[in-house]
Short mmCIF file of C-alpha atoms and ligand atoms in Angstrom, two decimals:
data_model
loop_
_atom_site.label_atom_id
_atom_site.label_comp_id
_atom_site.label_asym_id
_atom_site.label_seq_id
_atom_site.Cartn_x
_atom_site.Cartn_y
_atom_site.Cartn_z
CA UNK A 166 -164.45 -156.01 30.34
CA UNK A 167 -166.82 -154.67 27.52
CA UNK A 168 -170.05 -155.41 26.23
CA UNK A 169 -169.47 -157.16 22.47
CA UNK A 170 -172.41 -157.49 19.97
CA UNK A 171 -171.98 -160.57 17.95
CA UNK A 172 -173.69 -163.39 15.76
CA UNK A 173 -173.74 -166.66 17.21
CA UNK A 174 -173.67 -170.20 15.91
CA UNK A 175 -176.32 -171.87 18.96
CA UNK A 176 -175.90 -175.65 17.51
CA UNK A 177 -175.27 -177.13 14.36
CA UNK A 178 -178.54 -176.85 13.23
CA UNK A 179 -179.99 -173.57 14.04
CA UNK A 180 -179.81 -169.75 11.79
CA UNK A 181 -177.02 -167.90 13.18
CA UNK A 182 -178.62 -165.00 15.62
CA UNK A 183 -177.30 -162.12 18.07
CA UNK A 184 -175.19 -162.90 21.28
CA UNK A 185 -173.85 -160.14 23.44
CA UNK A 186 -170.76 -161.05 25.43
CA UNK A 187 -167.82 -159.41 26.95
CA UNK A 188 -164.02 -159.14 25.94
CA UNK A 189 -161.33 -159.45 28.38
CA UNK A 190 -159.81 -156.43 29.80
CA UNK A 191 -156.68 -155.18 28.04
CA UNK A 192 -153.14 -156.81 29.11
CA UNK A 193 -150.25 -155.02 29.15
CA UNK A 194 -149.65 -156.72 25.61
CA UNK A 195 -153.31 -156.15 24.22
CA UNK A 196 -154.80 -154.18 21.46
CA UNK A 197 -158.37 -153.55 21.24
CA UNK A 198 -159.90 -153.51 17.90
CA UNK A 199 -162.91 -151.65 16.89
CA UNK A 200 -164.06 -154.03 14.02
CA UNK A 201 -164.80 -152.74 10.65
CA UNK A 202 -165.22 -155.59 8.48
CA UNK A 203 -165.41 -159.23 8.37
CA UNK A 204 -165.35 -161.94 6.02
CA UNK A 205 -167.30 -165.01 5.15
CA UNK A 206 -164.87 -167.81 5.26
CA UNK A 207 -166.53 -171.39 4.21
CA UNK A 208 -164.61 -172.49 7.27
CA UNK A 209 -166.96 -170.53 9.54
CA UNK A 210 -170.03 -172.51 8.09
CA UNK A 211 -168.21 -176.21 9.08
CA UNK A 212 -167.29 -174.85 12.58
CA UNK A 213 -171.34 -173.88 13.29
CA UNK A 214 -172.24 -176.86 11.98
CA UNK A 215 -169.80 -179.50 13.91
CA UNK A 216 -168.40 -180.67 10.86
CA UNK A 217 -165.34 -181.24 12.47
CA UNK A 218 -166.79 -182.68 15.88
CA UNK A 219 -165.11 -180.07 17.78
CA UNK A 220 -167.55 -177.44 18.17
CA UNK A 221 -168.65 -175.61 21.57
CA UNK A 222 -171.79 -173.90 21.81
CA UNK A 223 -172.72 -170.45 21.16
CA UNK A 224 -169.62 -169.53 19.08
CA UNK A 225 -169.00 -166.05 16.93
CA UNK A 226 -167.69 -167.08 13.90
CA UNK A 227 -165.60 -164.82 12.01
CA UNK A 228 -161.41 -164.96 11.70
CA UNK A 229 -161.07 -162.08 8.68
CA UNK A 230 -161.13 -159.10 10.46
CA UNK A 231 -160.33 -155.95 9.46
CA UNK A 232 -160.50 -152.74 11.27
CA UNK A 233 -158.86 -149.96 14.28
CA UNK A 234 -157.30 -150.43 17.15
CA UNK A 235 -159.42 -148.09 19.37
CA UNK A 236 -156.65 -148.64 22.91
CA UNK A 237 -153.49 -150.87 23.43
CA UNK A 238 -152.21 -152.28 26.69
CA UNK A 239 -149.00 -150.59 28.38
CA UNK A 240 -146.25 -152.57 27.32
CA UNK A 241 -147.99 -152.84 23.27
CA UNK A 242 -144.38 -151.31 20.69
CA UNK A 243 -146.06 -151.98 17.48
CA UNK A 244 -149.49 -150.36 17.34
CA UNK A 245 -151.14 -146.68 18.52
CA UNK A 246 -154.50 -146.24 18.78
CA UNK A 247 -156.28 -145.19 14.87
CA UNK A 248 -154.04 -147.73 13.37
CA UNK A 249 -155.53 -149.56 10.34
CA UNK A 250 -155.11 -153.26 11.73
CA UNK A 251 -156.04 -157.55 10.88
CA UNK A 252 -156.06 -160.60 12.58
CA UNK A 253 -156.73 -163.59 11.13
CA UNK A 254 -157.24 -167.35 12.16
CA UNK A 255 -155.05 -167.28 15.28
CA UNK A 256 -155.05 -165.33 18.18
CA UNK A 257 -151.86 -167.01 20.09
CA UNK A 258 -149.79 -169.87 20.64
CA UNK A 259 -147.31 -171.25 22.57
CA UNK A 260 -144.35 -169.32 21.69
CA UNK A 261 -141.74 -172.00 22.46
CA UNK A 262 -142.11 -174.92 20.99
CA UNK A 263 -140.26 -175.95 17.81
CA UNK A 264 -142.90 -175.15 15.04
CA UNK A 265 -143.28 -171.40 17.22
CA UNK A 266 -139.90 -170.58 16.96
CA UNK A 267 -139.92 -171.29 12.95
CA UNK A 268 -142.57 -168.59 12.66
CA UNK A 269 -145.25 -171.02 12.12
CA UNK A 270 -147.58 -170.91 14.55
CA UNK A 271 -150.02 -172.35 12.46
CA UNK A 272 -148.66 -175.76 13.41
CA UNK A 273 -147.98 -174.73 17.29
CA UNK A 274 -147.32 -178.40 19.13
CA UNK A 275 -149.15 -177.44 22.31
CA UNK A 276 -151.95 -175.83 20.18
CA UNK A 277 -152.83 -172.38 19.06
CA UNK A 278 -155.75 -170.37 20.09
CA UNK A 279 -158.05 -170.41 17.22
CA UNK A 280 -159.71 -166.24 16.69
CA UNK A 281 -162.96 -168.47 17.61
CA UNK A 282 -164.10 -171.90 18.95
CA UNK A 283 -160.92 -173.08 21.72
CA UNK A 284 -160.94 -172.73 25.02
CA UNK A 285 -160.65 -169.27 26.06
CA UNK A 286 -158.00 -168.74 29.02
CA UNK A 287 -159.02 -165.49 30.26
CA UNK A 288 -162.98 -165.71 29.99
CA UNK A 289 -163.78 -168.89 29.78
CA UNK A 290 -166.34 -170.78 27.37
CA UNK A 291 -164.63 -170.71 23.76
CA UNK A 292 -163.03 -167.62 22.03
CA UNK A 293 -165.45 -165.36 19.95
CA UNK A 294 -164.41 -164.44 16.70
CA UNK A 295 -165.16 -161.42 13.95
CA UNK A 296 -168.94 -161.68 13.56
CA UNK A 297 -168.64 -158.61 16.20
CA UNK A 298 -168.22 -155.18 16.69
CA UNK A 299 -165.04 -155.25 18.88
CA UNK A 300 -161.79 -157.99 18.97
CA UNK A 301 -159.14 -157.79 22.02
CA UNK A 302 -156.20 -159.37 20.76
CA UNK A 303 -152.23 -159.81 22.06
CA UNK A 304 -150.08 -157.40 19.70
CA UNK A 305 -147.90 -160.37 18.47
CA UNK A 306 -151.03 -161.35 16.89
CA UNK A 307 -152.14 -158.70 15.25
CA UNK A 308 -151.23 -157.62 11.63
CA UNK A 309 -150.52 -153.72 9.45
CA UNK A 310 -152.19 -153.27 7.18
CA UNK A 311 -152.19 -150.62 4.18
CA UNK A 312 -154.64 -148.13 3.54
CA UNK A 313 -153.85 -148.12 0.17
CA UNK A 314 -155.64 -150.90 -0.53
CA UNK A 315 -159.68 -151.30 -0.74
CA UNK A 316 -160.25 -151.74 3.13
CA UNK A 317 -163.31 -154.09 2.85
CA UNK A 318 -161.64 -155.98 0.25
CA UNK A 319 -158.33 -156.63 2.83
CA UNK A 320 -160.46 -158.82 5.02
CA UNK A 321 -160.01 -161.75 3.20
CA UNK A 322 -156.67 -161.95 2.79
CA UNK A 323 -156.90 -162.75 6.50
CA UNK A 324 -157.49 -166.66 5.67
CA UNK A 325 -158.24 -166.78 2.08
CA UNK A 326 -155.40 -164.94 0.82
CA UNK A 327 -152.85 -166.46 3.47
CA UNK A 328 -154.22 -170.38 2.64
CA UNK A 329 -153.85 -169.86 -0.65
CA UNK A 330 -150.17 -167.53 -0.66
CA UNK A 331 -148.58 -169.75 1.52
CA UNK A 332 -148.45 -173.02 -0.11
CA UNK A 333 -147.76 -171.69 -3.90
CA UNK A 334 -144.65 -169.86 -1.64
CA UNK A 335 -143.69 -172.99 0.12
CA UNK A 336 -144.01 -175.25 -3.42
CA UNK A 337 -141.74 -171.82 -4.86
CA UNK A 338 -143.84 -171.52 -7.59
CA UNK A 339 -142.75 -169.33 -10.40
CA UNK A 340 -141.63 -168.59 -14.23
CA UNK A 341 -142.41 -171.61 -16.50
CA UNK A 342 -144.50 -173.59 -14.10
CA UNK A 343 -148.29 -174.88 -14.68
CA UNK A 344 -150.57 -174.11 -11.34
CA UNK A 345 -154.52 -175.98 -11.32
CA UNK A 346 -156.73 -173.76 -8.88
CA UNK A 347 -159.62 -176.19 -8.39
CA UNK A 348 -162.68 -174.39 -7.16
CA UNK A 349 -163.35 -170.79 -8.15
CA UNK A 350 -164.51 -169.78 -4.62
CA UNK A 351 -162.58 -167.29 -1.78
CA UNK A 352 -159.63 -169.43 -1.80
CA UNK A 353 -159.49 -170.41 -5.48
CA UNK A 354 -159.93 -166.56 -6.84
CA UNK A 355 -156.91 -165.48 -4.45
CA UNK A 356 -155.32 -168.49 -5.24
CA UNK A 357 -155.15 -167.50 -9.13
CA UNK A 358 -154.18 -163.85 -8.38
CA UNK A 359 -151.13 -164.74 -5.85
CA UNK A 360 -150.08 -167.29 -8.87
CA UNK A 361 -150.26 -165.04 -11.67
CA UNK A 362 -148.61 -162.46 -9.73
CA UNK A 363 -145.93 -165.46 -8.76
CA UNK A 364 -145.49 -165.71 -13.01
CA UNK A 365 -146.79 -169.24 -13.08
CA UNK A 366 -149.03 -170.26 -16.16
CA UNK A 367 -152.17 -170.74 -14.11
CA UNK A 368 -155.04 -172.77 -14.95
CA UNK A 369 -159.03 -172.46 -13.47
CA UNK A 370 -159.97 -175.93 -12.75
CA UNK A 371 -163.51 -175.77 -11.84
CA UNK A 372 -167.13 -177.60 -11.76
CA UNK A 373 -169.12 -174.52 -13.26
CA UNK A 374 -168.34 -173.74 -16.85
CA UNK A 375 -170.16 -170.22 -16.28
CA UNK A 376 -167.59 -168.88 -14.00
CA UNK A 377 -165.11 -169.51 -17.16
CA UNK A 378 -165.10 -165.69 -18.13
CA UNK A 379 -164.42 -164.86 -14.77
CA UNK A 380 -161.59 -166.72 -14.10
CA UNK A 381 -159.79 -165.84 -17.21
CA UNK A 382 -160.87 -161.84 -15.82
CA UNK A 383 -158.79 -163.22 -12.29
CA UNK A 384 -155.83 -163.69 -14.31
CA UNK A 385 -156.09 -167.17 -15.22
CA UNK A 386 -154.61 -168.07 -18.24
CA UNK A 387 -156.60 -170.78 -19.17
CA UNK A 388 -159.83 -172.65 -17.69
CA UNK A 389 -160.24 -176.68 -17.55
CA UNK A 390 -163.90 -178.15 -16.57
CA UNK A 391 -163.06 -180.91 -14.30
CA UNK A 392 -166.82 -182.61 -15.43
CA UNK A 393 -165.39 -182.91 -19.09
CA UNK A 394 -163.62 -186.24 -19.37
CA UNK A 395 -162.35 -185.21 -22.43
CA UNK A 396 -160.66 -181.84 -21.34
CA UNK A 397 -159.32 -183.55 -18.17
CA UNK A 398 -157.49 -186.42 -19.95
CA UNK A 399 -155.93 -183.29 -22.82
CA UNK A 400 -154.54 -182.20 -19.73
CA UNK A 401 -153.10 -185.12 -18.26
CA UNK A 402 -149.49 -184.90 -16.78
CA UNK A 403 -149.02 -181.36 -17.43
CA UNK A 404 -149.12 -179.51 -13.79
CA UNK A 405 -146.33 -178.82 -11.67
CA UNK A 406 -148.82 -177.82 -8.41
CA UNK A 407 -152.57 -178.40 -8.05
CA UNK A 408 -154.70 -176.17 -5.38
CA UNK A 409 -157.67 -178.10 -4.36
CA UNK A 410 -160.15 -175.79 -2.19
CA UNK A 411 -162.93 -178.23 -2.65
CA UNK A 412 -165.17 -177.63 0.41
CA UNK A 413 -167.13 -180.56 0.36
CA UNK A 414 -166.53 -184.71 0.64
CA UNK A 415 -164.95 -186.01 -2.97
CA UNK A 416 -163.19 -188.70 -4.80
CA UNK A 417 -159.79 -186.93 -6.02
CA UNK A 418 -158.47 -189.71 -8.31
CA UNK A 419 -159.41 -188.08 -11.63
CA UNK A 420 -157.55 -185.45 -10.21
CA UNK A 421 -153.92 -186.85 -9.51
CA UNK A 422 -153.47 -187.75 -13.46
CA UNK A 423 -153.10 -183.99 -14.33
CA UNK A 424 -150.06 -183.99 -12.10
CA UNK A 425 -146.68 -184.19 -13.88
CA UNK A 426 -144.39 -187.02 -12.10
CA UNK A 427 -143.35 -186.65 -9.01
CA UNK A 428 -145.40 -182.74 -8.46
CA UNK A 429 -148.43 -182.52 -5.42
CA UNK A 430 -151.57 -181.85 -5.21
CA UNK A 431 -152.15 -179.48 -2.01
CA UNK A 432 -155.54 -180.23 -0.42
CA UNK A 433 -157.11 -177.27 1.62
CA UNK A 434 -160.36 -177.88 1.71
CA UNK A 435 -161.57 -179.19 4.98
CA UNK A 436 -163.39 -182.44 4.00
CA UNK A 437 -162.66 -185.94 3.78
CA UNK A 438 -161.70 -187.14 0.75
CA UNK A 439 -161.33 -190.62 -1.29
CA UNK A 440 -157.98 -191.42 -2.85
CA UNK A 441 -156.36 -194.26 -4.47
CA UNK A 442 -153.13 -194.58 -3.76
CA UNK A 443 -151.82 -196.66 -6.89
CA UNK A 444 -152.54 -192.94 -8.62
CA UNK A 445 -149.58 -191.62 -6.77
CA UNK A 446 -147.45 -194.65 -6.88
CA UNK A 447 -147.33 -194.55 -10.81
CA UNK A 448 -145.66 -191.12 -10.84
CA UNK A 449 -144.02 -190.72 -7.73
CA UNK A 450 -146.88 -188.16 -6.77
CA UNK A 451 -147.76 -186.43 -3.41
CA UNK A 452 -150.94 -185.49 -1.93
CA UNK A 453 -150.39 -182.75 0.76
CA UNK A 454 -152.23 -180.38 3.54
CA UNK A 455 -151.29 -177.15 3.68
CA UNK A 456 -152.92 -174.82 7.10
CA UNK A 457 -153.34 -171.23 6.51
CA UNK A 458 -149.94 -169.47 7.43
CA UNK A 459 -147.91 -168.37 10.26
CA UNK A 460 -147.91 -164.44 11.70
CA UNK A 461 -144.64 -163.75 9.77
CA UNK A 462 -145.74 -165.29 6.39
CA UNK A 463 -149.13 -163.41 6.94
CA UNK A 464 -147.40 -160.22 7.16
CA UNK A 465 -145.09 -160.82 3.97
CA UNK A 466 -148.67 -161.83 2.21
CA UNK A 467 -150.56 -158.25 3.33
CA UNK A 468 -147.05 -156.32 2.51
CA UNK A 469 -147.12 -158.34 -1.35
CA UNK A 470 -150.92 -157.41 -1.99
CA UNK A 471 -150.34 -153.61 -1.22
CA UNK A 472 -146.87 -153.86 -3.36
CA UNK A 473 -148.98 -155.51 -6.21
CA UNK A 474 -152.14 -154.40 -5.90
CA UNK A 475 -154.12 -157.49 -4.53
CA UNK A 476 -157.54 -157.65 -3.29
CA UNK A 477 -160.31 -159.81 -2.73
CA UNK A 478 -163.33 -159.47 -5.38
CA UNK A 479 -166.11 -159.26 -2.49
CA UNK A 480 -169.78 -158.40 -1.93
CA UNK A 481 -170.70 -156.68 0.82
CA UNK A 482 -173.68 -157.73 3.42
CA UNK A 483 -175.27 -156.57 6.33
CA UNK A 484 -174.54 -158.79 9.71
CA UNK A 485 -178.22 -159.23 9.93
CA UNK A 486 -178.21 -161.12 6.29
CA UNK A 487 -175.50 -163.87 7.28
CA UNK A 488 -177.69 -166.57 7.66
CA UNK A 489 -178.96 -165.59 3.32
CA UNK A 490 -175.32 -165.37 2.51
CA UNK A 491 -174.24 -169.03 4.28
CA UNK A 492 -176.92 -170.67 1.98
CA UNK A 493 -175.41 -168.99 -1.02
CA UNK A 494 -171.88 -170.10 0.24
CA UNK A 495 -173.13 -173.59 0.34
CA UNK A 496 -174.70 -173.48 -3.09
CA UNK A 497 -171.45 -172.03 -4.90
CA UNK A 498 -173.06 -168.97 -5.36
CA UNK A 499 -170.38 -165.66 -4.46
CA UNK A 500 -168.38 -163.80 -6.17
CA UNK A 501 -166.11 -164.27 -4.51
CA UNK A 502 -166.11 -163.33 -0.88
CA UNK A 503 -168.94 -162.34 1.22
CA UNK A 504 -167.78 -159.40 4.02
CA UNK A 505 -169.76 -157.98 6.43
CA UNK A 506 -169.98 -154.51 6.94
CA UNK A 507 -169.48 -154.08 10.93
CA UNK A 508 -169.50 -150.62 10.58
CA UNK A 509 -173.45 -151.09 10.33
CA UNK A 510 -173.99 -153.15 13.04
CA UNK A 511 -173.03 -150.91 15.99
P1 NAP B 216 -166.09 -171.53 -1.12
O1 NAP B 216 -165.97 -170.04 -1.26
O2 NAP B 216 -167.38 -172.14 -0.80
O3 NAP B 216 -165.50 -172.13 -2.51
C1 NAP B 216 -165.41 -173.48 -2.77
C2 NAP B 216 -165.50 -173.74 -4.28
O4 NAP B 216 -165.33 -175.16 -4.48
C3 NAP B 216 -166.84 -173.43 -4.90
O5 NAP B 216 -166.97 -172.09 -5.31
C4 NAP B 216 -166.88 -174.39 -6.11
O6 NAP B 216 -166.11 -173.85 -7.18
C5 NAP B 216 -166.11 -175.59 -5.59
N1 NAP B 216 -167.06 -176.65 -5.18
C6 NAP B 216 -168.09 -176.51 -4.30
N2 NAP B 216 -168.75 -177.68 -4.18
C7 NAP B 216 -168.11 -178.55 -4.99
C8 NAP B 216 -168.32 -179.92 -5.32
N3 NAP B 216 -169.34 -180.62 -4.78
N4 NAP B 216 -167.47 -180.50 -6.21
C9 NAP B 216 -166.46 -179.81 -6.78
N5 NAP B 216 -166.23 -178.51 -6.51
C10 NAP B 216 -167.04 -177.89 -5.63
O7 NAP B 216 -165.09 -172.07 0.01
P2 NAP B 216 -163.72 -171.41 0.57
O8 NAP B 216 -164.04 -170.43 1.63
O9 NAP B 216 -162.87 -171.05 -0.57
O10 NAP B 216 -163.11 -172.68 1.34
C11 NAP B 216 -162.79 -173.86 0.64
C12 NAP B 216 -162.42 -174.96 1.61
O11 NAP B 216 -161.15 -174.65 2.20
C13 NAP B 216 -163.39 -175.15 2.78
O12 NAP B 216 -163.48 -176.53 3.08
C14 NAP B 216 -162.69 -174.42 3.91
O13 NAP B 216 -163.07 -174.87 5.18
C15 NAP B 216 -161.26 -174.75 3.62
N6 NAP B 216 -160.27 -173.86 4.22
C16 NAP B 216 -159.10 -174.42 4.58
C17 NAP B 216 -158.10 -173.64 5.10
C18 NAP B 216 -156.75 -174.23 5.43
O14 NAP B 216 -156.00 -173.60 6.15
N7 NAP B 216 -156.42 -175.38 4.90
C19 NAP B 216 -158.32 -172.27 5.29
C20 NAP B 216 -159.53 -171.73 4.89
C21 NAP B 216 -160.51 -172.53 4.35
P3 NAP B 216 -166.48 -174.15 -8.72
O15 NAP B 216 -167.88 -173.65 -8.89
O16 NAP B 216 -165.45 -173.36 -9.45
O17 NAP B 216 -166.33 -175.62 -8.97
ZN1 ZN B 217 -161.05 -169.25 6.82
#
């Protein structure tokens, strides 16, 4: 075993502060992971807080990890010691079942092991996630990544960039097709790179007109201020795919009229939301969920941002300012992904 420095979540209610805990030895199939960097994922901030009513007590957040594998157990093929490596959301799954075999172990039928918060098999309590200076994690779990790219700026591909990739791939977007992005936060500013580099005509949807410039500097084409009736009803029936990353509770009907007939609106934000469904029926419109992305699709995603250049726009912290940057998070205010800087916190 070895001694971890982390940041805890202690209730739902409480500043995030240190926890030291241990990792499990390395298996035969592990690779340790020194951990370099790790981003600030809005999911981490529902998870500490129980917004989900599924939360154990302490928990490390943290499931954008970046950083070296330092040893690997003696069976491990795929990775040597130095390697540049990431693991994201998941940190194994069943393997067999149906969803498994398809390469999407995102939807494993027994249940994955989330990077932090289930049950932990092998040490008990719940599994501790990035917020720390050291990850042991099965090889089949564990992704390449280049060094070509900005390394701090990989991190949040991890679950930003793979949430947002893997739905525009799975709704084949393309050449000639109009893509909403509503919410210009981590997942919306990825989401408008992957679908400008996809060719789609892409479109900012957001609640803050001041983020306009910087959505049209992301690639989007044009930006549409979902708080202007006006604007929203010039753009009725006019979008082949909406992204909603919406973090918070809201009513999505003057949403579903910018959707062409019979196109969807993927929801990924994490919150309950209020929906009429006579808005769908008149249009033969869909309303979907859409959960990060499976190991193979995660790979494709890191191997696509170092063919086109793709990174996160981020601003770097210290681990010892992440309860400063949540509150920011919650008010709207990054641009556009917090990442902590592990190799400070040693
Ligand atoms: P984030 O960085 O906080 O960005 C969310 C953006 O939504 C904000 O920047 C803001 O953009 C907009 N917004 C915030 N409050 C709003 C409100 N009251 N009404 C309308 N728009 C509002 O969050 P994130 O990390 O991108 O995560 C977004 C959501 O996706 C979270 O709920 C997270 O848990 C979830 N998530 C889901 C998955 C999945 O697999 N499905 C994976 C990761 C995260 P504007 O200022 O532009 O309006
Ligand atoms: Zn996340």
């Amino acid at each position: 075993m070895s001694n971890t420095k982390g940041y805890a979540a202690y209730s739902p209610s409480e500043d995030l502060r240190p926890l030291d805990f241990d990792r499990r030895e390395i298996g035969p199939k592990d690779v340790k992971i020194k951990i370099a960097y790790c981003g600030v994922c809005h999911s981490d901030i529902h998870f500490a807080h129980d917004d989900w009513g599924m939360t154990q007590y302490p928990v490390v957040p943290g499931h954008e990890i970046i950083g070296h594998v330092t040893a690997t157990g003696s069976d491990v093929t795929k990775y040597n010691k130095g390697d540049l490596v990431g693991v994201g959301c998941l940190v194994d799954s069943c393997g067999e079942c149906p969803s498994c075999k398809d390469d999407l172990e995102q939807y494993c039928q027994t249940g994955m092991v989330l990077t932090y918060g289930s049950p932990d098999p092998v040490m008990g309590g719940v599994t501790h996630g990035g917020y720390s200076t050291q990850i042991v994690v099965t090889e089949d779990f564990v992704l390449r990544v280049s060094d070509k790219l900005d390394t701090k700026a990989v991190a949040p591909l991890l679950c930003a960039g793979i949430t947002t990739y893997s739905p525009l791939n799975y709704w084949k977007v393309g050449k000639g097709q109009k893509v909403g992005i509503i919410g210009l936060g981590g997942l919306g500013h990825m989401g408008v790179k992957f679908a400008v580099a996809m060719g789609a005509e892409v479109v900012m949807i957001t609640t803050s007109p001041d983020k306009g410039k910087d959505a049209r500097h992301l690639g989007a084409h044009e930006v549409l201020i979902s708080i202007d009736e006006e604007q929203m009803a010039a753009n009725a029936g006019t979008f082949d795919l909406l992204l909603n990353t919406i973090p918070v509770q809201h009513d999505l009907n003057p949403y579903i009229p910018l959707l062409k007939v019979g196109k969807t609106m993927v929801v990924l934000g994490a919150s309950p939301v209020d929906l009429h469904t006579m808005g769908l029926a008149f249009g033969r419109k869909s309303v979907a969920g859409s959960l990060i992305g499976g190991i193979r699709e995660t790979q494709e995603m890191l191997d696509f941002c170092a063919k086109h250049n793709i990174v996160s726009d981020v601003e770097m912290i210290k681990m010892e300012d992440i309860n400063t940057a949540w509150d920011r998070v919650m008010k709207a205010d990054v641009k556009y992904r917090f990442v902590i800087d592990m190799t400070a916190f040693q």
